[in-house]
């Protein structure tokens, strides 16, 4: 029985249900997606689904396999419709059975979220008004972005939370702009690494389910990202708030001169997807700091510090130690590099560098100079350490610091002990935890200029908006769409989300913040607004 | 007097003009040795900004030196 499949015929929920029944299972959870009569303010009459089946089925199967591995469920199945569907018809059916209900619920939720996010499916809506438009599904990052349309097509599909092409998912677009797939593109081939006894099928499966967050897409980050994507790491997050500068290119060779001025996180994501369409790449165009990194890091297994300053280095270290996740840190100075792998319970960056260092001692590439291959070597070592961690291979780099002098070609391993104050317990050197800033804010929308710092986004459903319009709102995007990954138009800036009671808007704001967008939620929603005479 | 093998990294290597040297010293601790070398090479970082390793292990500044020890002075580096 296929785990994930498409059907061009109406789905029979009862028949599908029967395929996951099992006497060993005490819990069954199901999700059904139906064709709705409204989308983003426009009445819909019927719709069509279209998928790039070759790739979509692979990605769908992978999602099911991940859900089964992650939640330990017994059966999981997803069937998605293609072709023409009428209102009320079943568009997608997911069923999961497991010994207990908790796993079944969690796996079912995981599958629908990931399918909407990762599987390339398009929807053509036919509106009551007689026209129609293609709506790209949540994202098509899994689809190969072909070189024939390096900008139009590739960016058209680059929907992973970070639009840089100024349209809203909700806006119907002409089919011509939907983009180009490349049928016949060969599948990634891991045979050269799989043949290693330490990798094999089991190791490759571990790489595929690994989630790695790379902080910094510069000299160190470039080789890290390339090798991790090449190795088939399943999910790669890229955090970088900088745009590409011409002076970067001598050492950041995954980019092109034509890319100068664009955000590096988005460029890296494009490059990695072209390198390996199987990888789920998630770009975050932002600096990693004490408020932005913790919500991102929770969704990843390993952090890779490719930053170029000590403040970020401490932040990455502290977040990793606190969350009990491994971190792979490197830094360079001219011809030298330092590599440190922080494993839970082992010496961390603060055991080696207890005090934040003053600027001036710590040189950067601009002041001190650097030859391109130096971060290339250290970044390659970081990528290797990440792969070793995923494969369960021991790393001597976790006992201290490896000093690499690429002029003399000497390396030196220095053992470090955990700081005296935290032997056997939690690290005592970490910066104190700051309470997570509340995303909720109170203001009176009727006061002129009260929300001037924000673009107000009405996240209610269209019928609610019709019943009680909110003139101050500049954008209308339902909360569920934002939570599911819909992006804001480019250059929107900080947003204030508003719904009826402040609950949906808070959830959507949390989802946006997790993707690196500056978002707040109006506490109490419209119901909490003062009454004006 | 003891003889130690001193290695410099990053900024210290630049300022000392060498990556390693054999030093005859009467310094009893890592800190005393560094202060001696700091004066000789006009090294700018203070001990509070550096780490020292003796014989392959990060050490304290007050740790004693023995004849033939390998002493490594390491500034933090942050380039990426």
Coordinates of C-alpha atoms in Angstrom, one line a residue:
Chain A
X1 CA 0.0 0.0 0.0
X2 CA 1.4 3.4 -1.0
X3 CA 1.8 5.8 2.0
X4 CA 1.2 8.9 0.0
X5 CA -0.6 9.0 -3.3
X6 CA -2.7 11.2 -5.6
X7 CA -6.1 10.3 -6.8
X8 CA -8.0 11.8 -9.7
X9 CA -11.2 10.2 -8.5
X10 CA -13.4 11.2 -5.5
X11 CA -12.0 9.9 -2.2
X12 CA -13.9 7.3 -0.2
X13 CA -13.1 8.1 3.4
X14 CA -14.6 4.9 4.8
X15 CA -12.6 2.7 2.4
X16 CA -9.4 4.6 3.3
X17 CA -10.2 4.2 6.9
X18 CA -10.3 0.5 6.5
X19 CA -6.7 0.4 5.2
X20 CA -5.2 1.6 8.4
X21 CA -7.3 -0.5 10.8
X22 CA -5.2 -2.6 13.1
X23 CA -5.9 -4.7 16.2
X24 CA -2.7 -3.5 17.8
X25 CA -3.8 0.1 17.6
X26 CA -6.0 1.8 20.2
X27 CA -6.1 5.2 18.6
X28 CA -6.9 6.5 15.1
X29 CA -6.7 10.2 14.0
X30 CA -7.8 11.5 10.7
X31 CA -7.7 14.8 8.9
X32 CA -9.9 15.8 6.0
X33 CA -9.5 18.9 3.9
X34 CA -12.6 20.1 2.0
X35 CA -13.1 22.5 -0.8
X36 CA -14.4 25.7 0.7
X37 CA -16.6 28.3 -1.0
X38 CA -14.5 31.3 -0.1
X39 CA -10.9 32.2 -0.4
X40 CA -9.4 35.5 0.6
X41 CA -12.5 37.5 0.1
X42 CA -13.6 35.9 -3.2
X43 CA -16.5 33.4 -3.5
X44 CA -15.2 30.2 -5.1
X45 CA -17.3 27.9 -7.3
X46 CA -15.0 24.9 -7.8
X47 CA -11.3 24.2 -8.1
X48 CA -8.6 22.2 -9.7
X49 CA -5.5 20.6 -8.2
X50 CA -2.4 19.9 -10.1
X51 CA 0.7 18.3 -8.9
X52 CA 4.1 17.4 -10.1
X53 CA 3.5 13.8 -9.2
X54 CA 7.0 12.4 -9.6
X55 CA 8.5 14.7 -7.0
X56 CA 5.4 15.2 -5.0
X57 CA 4.9 11.5 -4.2
X58 CA 8.5 11.2 -3.2
X59 CA 8.2 14.1 -0.9
X60 CA 4.9 12.9 0.5
X61 CA 6.3 9.4 1.2
X62 CA 9.2 11.0 3.0
X63 CA 6.9 13.0 5.2
X64 CA 4.9 9.9 6.1
X65 CA 8.2 8.0 6.8
X66 CA 9.3 10.9 9.0
X67 CA 6.0 11.0 10.9
X68 CA 6.2 7.2 11.5
X69 CA 9.8 7.4 12.7
X70 CA 9.2 10.4 14.8
X71 CA 6.0 9.5 16.5
X72 CA 6.2 5.7 16.3
X73 CA 2.8 5.2 14.8
X74 CA 1.8 1.9 13.2
X75 CA 0.0 3.1 10.0
X76 CA -0.1 6.4 8.3
X77 CA -1.6 7.3 4.9
X78 CA -2.3 10.4 2.9
X79 CA -4.3 10.7 -0.3
X80 CA -4.5 14.0 -2.1
X81 CA -6.9 14.7 -4.9
X82 CA -5.9 16.1 -8.3
X83 CA -8.2 17.3 -11.0
X84 CA -11.5 19.1 -10.8
X85 CA -13.3 19.3 -7.4
X86 CA -16.7 20.7 -6.5
X87 CA -17.5 22.6 -3.3
X88 CA -17.5 20.4 -0.3
X89 CA -15.5 17.6 -1.9
X90 CA -12.8 15.9 0.0
X91 CA -9.5 17.3 -1.2
X92 CA -7.1 15.5 1.1
X93 CA -7.5 12.6 3.5
X94 CA -5.0 11.6 6.2
X95 CA -5.4 8.7 8.5
X96 CA -3.0 7.5 11.3
X97 CA -3.4 4.6 13.6
X98 CA -1.2 4.0 16.7
X99 CA -1.3 2.1 20.0
X100 CA -2.1 5.4 21.7
X101 CA -4.1 8.5 20.8
X102 CA -1.3 11.1 21.5
X103 CA 1.0 9.7 18.8
X104 CA -1.8 9.4 16.3
X105 CA -2.9 13.1 16.8
X106 CA 0.6 14.4 16.6
X107 CA 1.5 12.4 13.5
X108 CA -1.7 13.4 11.8
X109 CA -1.0 17.0 12.5
X110 CA 2.6 16.7 11.4
X111 CA 1.6 15.1 8.1
X112 CA -0.9 17.7 7.0
X113 CA 1.3 20.6 8.0
X114 CA 4.3 19.2 6.2
X115 CA 2.3 18.2 3.1
X116 CA 0.9 21.7 2.8
X117 CA 4.4 23.1 3.3
X118 CA 6.5 20.8 1.3
X119 CA 4.6 19.0 -1.4
X120 CA 4.4 20.8 -4.8
X121 CA 0.7 21.1 -5.5
X122 CA -1.1 23.9 -7.3
X123 CA -4.7 24.9 -6.9
X124 CA -6.7 26.7 -9.6
X125 CA -9.7 28.4 -8.2
X126 CA -12.8 29.1 -10.3
X127 CA -14.6 32.1 -8.9
X128 CA -18.3 32.7 -8.9
X129 CA -17.6 35.9 -10.9
X130 CA -16.5 33.6 -13.8
X131 CA -12.8 34.1 -13.7
X132 CA -10.2 31.9 -12.3
X133 CA -6.6 32.0 -10.9
X134 CA -3.8 29.7 -9.9
X135 CA -2.9 29.7 -6.2
X136 CA 0.3 28.2 -5.4
X137 CA 0.1 25.9 -2.5
X138 CA 1.9 26.5 0.6
X139 CA 5.2 26.1 -1.0
X140 CA 7.0 24.3 -3.7
X141 CA 10.5 24.3 -2.4
X142 CA 10.8 20.6 -3.1
X143 CA 10.3 21.3 -6.8
X144 CA 13.5 21.7 -8.7
X145 CA 14.0 25.3 -9.7
X146 CA 15.5 25.1 -13.1
X147 CA 18.2 27.2 -14.5
X148 CA 16.2 28.2 -17.5
X149 CA 14.4 30.7 -15.4
X150 CA 16.9 31.6 -12.7
X151 CA 14.9 34.4 -11.4
X152 CA 11.3 34.4 -12.5
X153 CA 10.6 30.7 -12.1
X154 CA 13.0 30.0 -9.2
X155 CA 11.7 32.8 -7.1
X156 CA 8.2 32.1 -8.0
X157 CA 8.6 28.9 -6.1
X158 CA 10.8 30.3 -3.4
X159 CA 7.9 30.5 -1.0
X160 CA 9.5 29.2 2.1
X161 CA 8.4 32.0 4.4
X162 CA 10.5 34.6 2.7
X163 CA 9.0 36.2 -0.3
X164 CA 11.2 38.4 -2.1
X165 CA 9.0 38.9 -5.1
X166 CA 6.3 41.0 -3.7
X167 CA 3.1 39.1 -4.1
X168 CA 0.8 37.5 -1.6
X169 CA -0.1 33.9 -1.8
X170 CA -3.7 34.8 -1.7
X171 CA -3.4 36.8 -4.9
X172 CA -4.5 34.7 -7.8
X173 CA -1.9 34.6 -10.5
X174 CA -1.8 33.7 -14.1
X175 CA -0.7 30.1 -14.9
X176 CA 2.3 31.4 -16.8
X177 CA 3.7 32.8 -13.6
X178 CA 3.4 29.6 -11.6
X179 CA 6.8 28.4 -12.7
X180 CA 8.5 25.6 -14.5
X181 CA 9.3 22.1 -13.3
X182 CA 12.0 20.1 -14.7
X183 CA 10.6 16.6 -15.4
X184 CA 13.5 14.3 -16.0
X185 CA 15.8 16.0 -13.6
X186 CA 17.8 13.1 -12.0
X187 CA 17.3 12.3 -8.4
X188 CA 20.0 13.1 -5.8
X189 CA 22.5 10.2 -5.6
X190 CA 24.2 9.5 -2.3
X191 CA 25.9 6.4 -3.4
X192 CA 29.4 7.7 -2.9
X193 CA 28.8 8.4 0.8
X194 CA 26.3 5.5 1.3
X195 CA 29.0 3.0 0.4
X196 CA 31.0 4.0 3.5
X197 CA 30.3 1.5 6.3
X198 CA 29.6 4.4 8.7
X199 CA 26.8 5.7 6.5
X200 CA 24.9 2.9 4.6
X201 CA 21.2 3.0 4.3
X202 CA 20.7 3.6 8.0
X203 CA 23.1 6.6 8.1
X204 CA 21.5 8.1 5.0
X205 CA 18.1 7.8 6.7
X206 CA 19.5 9.6 9.7
X207 CA 20.8 12.4 7.6
X208 CA 17.4 12.7 5.9
X209 CA 15.6 13.2 9.1
X210 CA 18.2 15.5 10.6
X211 CA 17.3 19.2 11.1
X212 CA 20.3 21.6 11.2
X213 CA 20.2 25.3 11.8
X214 CA 23.2 27.2 10.3
X215 CA 23.7 30.7 11.9
X216 CA 25.6 32.8 9.3
X217 CA 25.7 32.3 5.6
X218 CA 29.2 33.8 5.0
X219 CA 32.7 32.4 4.6
X220 CA 32.1 29.5 7.1
X221 CA 28.4 29.1 6.3
X222 CA 28.8 28.8 2.6
X223 CA 30.8 25.5 2.7
X224 CA 28.7 24.2 5.6
X225 CA 25.5 24.8 3.7
X226 CA 26.7 23.3 0.5
X227 CA 28.0 20.1 2.1
X228 CA 25.0 19.6 4.3
X229 CA 22.6 20.0 1.4
X230 CA 24.8 17.7 -0.7
X231 CA 24.8 15.1 2.0
X232 CA 21.0 15.0 2.1
X233 CA 20.4 16.6 5.5
X234 CA 16.6 16.7 5.5
X235 CA 16.0 20.2 6.9
X236 CA 18.4 23.1 6.8
X237 CA 17.6 26.4 8.4
X238 CA 19.8 29.4 7.3
X239 CA 19.9 32.5 9.6
X240 CA 21.6 35.6 8.1
X241 CA 20.4 39.2 8.1
X242 CA 23.0 40.5 5.6
X243 CA 22.8 41.2 2.0
X244 CA 25.5 39.9 -0.4
X245 CA 28.4 42.3 -0.9
X246 CA 31.0 42.2 -3.7
X247 CA 33.7 41.8 -1.0
X248 CA 32.2 38.5 0.1
X249 CA 32.6 36.6 -3.1
X250 CA 36.3 35.6 -2.8
X251 CA 35.4 33.3 0.1
X252 CA 31.6 32.8 -0.3
X253 CA 31.6 31.0 -3.6
X254 CA 28.1 29.6 -3.5
X255 CA 26.9 33.1 -4.6
X256 CA 27.2 35.0 -7.8
X257 CA 28.2 38.5 -8.7
X258 CA 24.7 39.0 -10.1
X259 CA 23.3 38.3 -6.6
X260 CA 25.0 41.3 -4.9
X261 CA 22.5 43.3 -2.8
X262 CA 20.1 40.4 -2.2
X263 CA 19.7 38.8 1.3
X264 CA 22.2 36.0 1.7
X265 CA 19.7 33.7 3.5
X266 CA 17.4 33.7 0.4
X267 CA 20.3 33.3 -2.0
X268 CA 21.6 30.4 -0.1
X269 CA 18.2 28.8 0.0
X270 CA 17.9 29.1 -3.8
X271 CA 21.3 27.7 -4.3
X272 CA 20.7 24.7 -2.0
X273 CA 17.4 23.9 -3.5
X274 CA 19.0 23.8 -6.9
X275 CA 21.8 21.6 -5.6
X276 CA 19.4 19.2 -3.9
X277 CA 15.6 19.6 -4.3
X278 CA 15.1 16.9 -1.6
X279 CA 16.3 19.3 1.2
X280 CA 13.8 21.4 3.0
X281 CA 15.6 24.7 3.2
X282 CA 14.2 27.4 5.5
X283 CA 15.8 30.9 5.2
X284 CA 15.5 33.4 8.0
X285 CA 16.5 36.9 6.9
X286 CA 17.5 38.2 10.3
X287 CA 20.3 38.5 12.8
X288 CA 20.5 35.8 15.4
X289 CA 20.3 37.3 18.8
X290 CA 18.9 36.5 22.3
X291 CA 15.3 37.1 21.3
X292 CA 15.3 35.8 17.7
X293 CA 17.3 32.6 18.0
X294 CA 15.6 30.6 20.8
X295 CA 12.2 30.3 19.0
X296 CA 14.0 29.1 15.9
X297 CA 16.4 26.7 17.5
X298 CA 13.7 24.6 19.1
X299 CA 12.8 23.1 15.7
X300 CA 16.3 21.9 15.0
X301 CA 18.6 19.1 16.2
X302 CA 22.0 20.7 15.8
X303 CA 23.2 24.4 15.7
X304 CA 26.1 25.4 13.5
X305 CA 27.8 28.7 14.5
X306 CA 29.2 30.3 11.4
X307 CA 28.8 33.8 12.7
X308 CA 31.6 36.5 12.6
X309 CA 31.3 38.0 16.1
X310 CA 31.6 36.9 19.6
X311 CA 28.2 38.2 20.8
X312 CA 26.5 35.8 18.3
X313 CA 28.9 33.1 19.3
X314 CA 27.8 33.3 22.9
X315 CA 24.1 33.4 21.9
X316 CA 24.4 30.3 19.8
X317 CA 26.3 28.5 22.6
X318 CA 23.9 29.5 25.3
X319 CA 20.8 28.5 23.3
X320 CA 22.4 25.1 22.5
X321 CA 23.5 24.4 26.1
X322 CA 20.1 25.4 27.4
X323 CA 18.2 23.3 24.9
X324 CA 20.6 20.4 25.3
X325 CA 21.5 20.4 21.6
X326 CA 24.9 20.0 20.1
X327 CA 26.6 23.1 18.6
X328 CA 29.4 23.2 16.1
X329 CA 31.4 26.5 16.3
X330 CA 34.2 27.8 14.3
X331 CA 36.0 31.1 13.8
X332 CA 38.9 32.3 11.8
X333 CA 41.7 34.9 11.9
X334 CA 43.8 35.4 8.8
X335 CA 45.4 32.0 8.3
X336 CA 44.1 30.4 11.5
X337 CA 41.0 28.8 12.7
X338 CA 39.4 27.5 15.9
X339 CA 36.9 24.7 15.9
X340 CA 34.8 23.6 18.9
X341 CA 32.0 21.1 19.1
X342 CA 29.8 21.6 22.1
X343 CA 28.0 18.5 23.2
X344 CA 25.4 18.4 26.0
X345 CA 27.2 18.0 29.3
X346 CA 30.6 18.8 27.8
X347 CA 32.7 21.9 27.9
X348 CA 31.0 24.8 26.1
X349 CA 32.3 28.0 24.5
X350 CA 32.0 29.8 27.9
X351 CA 34.1 27.2 29.6
X352 CA 36.9 28.2 27.2
X353 CA 36.0 31.9 27.0
X354 CA 34.4 32.8 30.3
X355 CA 34.3 36.5 29.6
X356 CA 32.8 38.3 26.7
X357 CA 35.7 39.7 24.8
X358 CA 36.3 43.3 24.1
X359 CA 36.2 44.5 20.5
X360 CA 39.7 45.0 19.2
X361 CA 41.2 41.8 20.4
X362 CA 38.9 39.7 18.2
X363 CA 39.8 40.6 14.6
X364 CA 37.3 40.3 11.9
X365 CA 37.8 39.5 8.2
X366 CA 37.4 43.1 7.1
X367 CA 40.1 44.4 9.4
X368 CA 42.5 41.5 9.7
X369 CA 42.1 40.1 6.1
X370 CA 41.5 36.6 5.1
X371 CA 42.2 34.3 2.2
X372 CA 39.1 32.6 0.9
X373 CA 40.1 29.0 1.5
X374 CA 40.7 29.5 5.2
X375 CA 37.0 29.8 6.1
X376 CA 36.5 27.2 3.4
X377 CA 38.6 24.7 5.4
X378 CA 37.1 25.5 8.7
X379 CA 33.5 25.5 7.3
X380 CA 34.2 22.1 5.7
X381 CA 35.4 20.8 9.0
X382 CA 32.2 22.1 10.6
X383 CA 30.0 20.3 8.0
X384 CA 32.0 17.1 8.6
X385 CA 31.4 17.4 12.4
X386 CA 27.7 17.9 11.9
X387 CA 27.5 14.8 9.7
X388 CA 29.5 12.9 12.3
X389 CA 27.1 13.9 15.0
X390 CA 24.2 12.8 12.9
X391 CA 25.8 9.5 12.2
X392 CA 26.7 9.0 15.8
X393 CA 30.5 9.0 15.2
X394 CA 32.6 10.3 18.0
X395 CA 34.3 13.6 17.7
X396 CA 37.5 14.6 19.5
X397 CA 36.6 18.2 18.8
X398 CA 34.0 18.0 21.6
X399 CA 36.7 17.7 24.3
X400 CA 38.0 21.2 23.7
X401 CA 39.3 23.4 20.9
X402 CA 41.1 22.4 17.7
X403 CA 43.6 25.1 16.6
X404 CA 44.3 25.0 12.9
X405 CA 47.2 27.1 11.5
X406 CA 46.9 26.9 7.7
X407 CA 50.2 28.6 7.1
X408 CA 52.3 26.1 8.9
X409 CA 49.7 23.3 8.3
X410 CA 49.9 22.5 12.0
X411 CA 46.9 21.5 14.1
X412 CA 46.8 21.4 17.8
X413 CA 44.0 20.0 20.0
X414 CA 43.6 21.6 23.4
X415 CA 41.5 19.8 26.0
X416 CA 39.2 22.0 28.0
X417 CA 37.4 21.2 31.2
X418 CA 34.0 22.3 32.1
X419 CA 34.1 25.6 34.1
X420 CA 34.6 24.9 37.8
X421 CA 31.3 26.3 38.8
X422 CA 29.2 24.0 36.7
X423 CA 30.9 20.6 37.0
X424 CA 28.2 17.9 37.0
X425 CA 25.4 20.5 36.7
X426 CA 24.0 23.0 34.4
X427 CA 26.4 25.6 33.0
X428 CA 26.7 28.6 35.3
X429 CA 28.3 30.9 32.9
X430 CA 25.3 31.4 30.6
X431 CA 23.7 34.8 30.4
X432 CA 20.6 35.0 32.5
X433 CA 17.5 34.1 30.6
X434 CA 15.4 37.1 29.6
X435 CA 11.7 36.5 29.7
X436 CA 10.4 36.0 26.2
X437 CA 9.0 39.3 25.1
X438 CA 5.2 39.3 24.9
X439 CA 4.0 39.5 21.3
X440 CA 0.7 41.0 22.5
X441 CA 0.2 44.8 22.7
X442 CA -2.6 47.0 23.7
X443 CA -3.6 50.1 21.7
X444 CA -6.6 51.9 20.5
X445 CA -6.8 51.5 16.7
X446 CA -9.1 54.5 16.6
X447 CA -6.4 56.9 17.9
X448 CA -4.7 58.5 14.9
X449 CA -1.1 57.3 14.5
X450 CA -1.5 54.7 17.3
X451 CA -0.4 51.9 15.0
X452 CA 1.9 54.0 12.9
X453 CA 4.9 51.8 13.5
X454 CA 3.1 48.8 12.0
X455 CA 1.4 47.5 9.0
X456 CA -2.0 46.4 10.3
X457 CA -3.0 43.0 9.0
X458 CA -6.6 41.8 9.5
X459 CA -6.3 38.1 9.9
X460 CA -10.0 37.4 10.2
X461 CA -11.9 35.3 7.6
X462 CA -13.6 37.2 4.7
X463 CA -17.1 36.9 6.0
X464 CA -16.1 38.4 9.4
X465 CA -14.4 41.3 7.6
X466 CA -17.5 42.0 5.6
X467 CA -19.6 42.0 8.7
X468 CA -17.3 44.4 10.6
X469 CA -14.7 46.1 8.3
X470 CA -11.5 47.4 9.8
X471 CA -10.5 50.4 7.6
X472 CA -7.0 50.8 9.3
X473 CA -6.0 47.4 8.0
X474 CA -3.6 47.5 5.0
X475 CA -3.5 43.7 4.4
X476 CA -6.0 40.9 4.7
X477 CA -4.5 37.5 5.2
X478 CA -6.4 34.9 7.2
X479 CA -4.6 33.7 10.3
X480 CA -4.6 30.1 9.2
X481 CA -2.8 31.0 6.1
X482 CA -0.1 32.9 8.0
X483 CA 0.3 30.0 10.4
X484 CA 0.6 27.6 7.5
X485 CA 3.5 29.5 6.0
X486 CA 2.0 32.2 3.8
X487 CA 4.4 35.1 3.5
X488 CA 3.9 38.8 3.7
X489 CA 4.6 41.0 0.6
X490 CA 8.2 42.1 0.4
X491 CA 9.1 45.2 2.4
X492 CA 6.0 45.0 4.6
X493 CA 8.0 45.8 7.8
X494 CA 6.7 45.1 11.3
X495 CA 3.1 44.0 11.3
X496 CA 0.3 44.2 13.9
X497 CA -2.1 41.3 13.5
X498 CA -5.8 41.8 14.4
X499 CA -8.6 39.3 14.7
X500 CA -11.9 39.2 16.6
X501 CA -10.6 38.3 20.0
X502 CA -6.8 38.3 19.8
X503 CA -6.3 34.5 19.9
X504 CA -5.9 33.7 16.2
X505 CA -3.8 36.8 15.7
X506 CA -1.5 35.7 18.6
X507 CA -1.0 32.2 17.1
X508 CA -0.3 33.8 13.7
X509 CA 2.1 36.3 15.2
X510 CA 4.0 33.5 16.9
X511 CA 4.3 31.6 13.6
X512 CA 5.6 34.7 11.9
X513 CA 8.1 35.5 14.6
X514 CA 9.4 31.9 14.4
X515 CA 10.0 32.6 10.7
X516 CA 11.9 35.8 11.5
X517 CA 9.2 38.3 10.8
X518 CA 8.6 41.2 13.2
X519 CA 5.0 40.7 14.3
X520 CA 2.8 41.6 17.2
X521 CA -0.8 40.7 18.1
X522 CA -3.5 43.1 19.2
X523 CA -4.5 42.0 22.7
X524 CA -8.2 41.2 23.0
X525 CA -8.7 41.7 19.2
X526 CA -11.5 43.9 18.0
X527 CA -13.7 42.8 20.9
X528 CA -11.2 44.4 23.3
X529 CA -11.2 47.8 21.6
X530 CA -12.7 50.7 23.5
X531 CA -16.1 51.9 22.4
X532 CA -16.1 55.3 20.9
X533 CA -19.1 57.5 21.0
Chain B
X1 CA 65.9 28.9 34.7
X2 CA 63.7 26.6 32.7
X3 CA 63.2 26.3 29.0
X4 CA 59.7 26.2 27.5
X5 CA 58.3 26.0 24.0
X6 CA 56.0 28.9 23.4
X7 CA 53.4 29.1 20.7
X8 CA 51.4 32.2 19.6
X9 CA 48.2 32.3 17.8
X10 CA 46.3 34.9 15.8
X11 CA 46.9 38.5 16.9
X12 CA 49.7 37.4 19.2
X13 CA 51.5 35.6 16.4
X14 CA 51.3 38.8 14.3
X15 CA 52.7 41.0 17.2
X16 CA 55.4 38.5 18.2
X17 CA 56.4 38.1 14.6
X18 CA 56.7 34.3 15.0
X19 CA 54.4 31.4 15.7
X20 CA 56.7 29.6 18.1
X21 CA 59.9 30.2 20.0
X22 CA 62.0 28.5 22.6
X23 CA 62.2 30.7 25.7
X24 CA 64.5 30.4 28.7
X25 CA 62.8 31.9 31.6
X26 CA 62.7 32.2 35.4
X27 CA 58.9 32.7 35.4
X28 CA 57.2 30.4 37.7
X29 CA 53.6 30.7 36.4
X30 CA 52.0 31.1 33.0
X31 CA 51.0 34.7 33.9
X32 CA 54.6 35.6 34.8
X33 CA 55.8 34.1 31.5
X34 CA 53.2 36.0 29.5
X35 CA 54.1 39.3 31.2
X36 CA 57.7 38.8 30.4
X37 CA 56.9 38.1 26.8
X38 CA 54.4 40.9 26.6
X39 CA 57.1 43.4 27.5
X40 CA 59.6 41.8 25.1
X41 CA 57.3 41.7 22.1
X42 CA 55.0 44.6 22.9
X43 CA 52.0 42.4 22.9
X44 CA 48.8 44.4 23.4
X45 CA 46.3 41.9 24.9
X46 CA 46.0 41.5 28.6
X47 CA 45.9 38.1 30.3
X48 CA 42.2 38.7 31.0
X49 CA 41.5 38.6 27.3
X50 CA 43.5 35.5 26.6
X51 CA 43.6 31.8 27.4
X52 CA 46.7 29.8 28.0
X53 CA 47.2 26.1 27.5
X54 CA 50.0 24.0 29.0
X55 CA 50.9 20.7 27.5
X56 CA 47.8 20.4 25.4
X57 CA 45.3 21.4 28.1
X58 CA 43.7 24.8 28.9
X59 CA 45.3 25.9 32.1
X60 CA 45.0 28.6 34.8
X61 CA 47.2 31.7 34.7
X62 CA 48.6 30.7 38.1
X63 CA 49.5 27.2 37.1
X64 CA 53.2 26.4 37.5
X65 CA 55.5 25.9 34.5
X66 CA 57.9 23.0 34.3
X67 CA 61.0 22.6 32.2
X68 CA 60.2 21.5 28.7
X69 CA 56.6 22.5 28.9
X70 CA 54.7 23.5 25.8
X71 CA 52.8 26.8 26.4
X72 CA 50.2 28.1 24.0
X73 CA 48.8 31.6 24.2
X74 CA 45.4 31.9 22.4
X75 CA 43.4 35.0 21.8
X76 CA 39.7 34.6 20.9
X77 CA 39.0 34.9 17.2
X78 CA 35.7 35.6 15.7
X79 CA 36.0 35.9 11.9
X80 CA 33.6 33.9 9.8

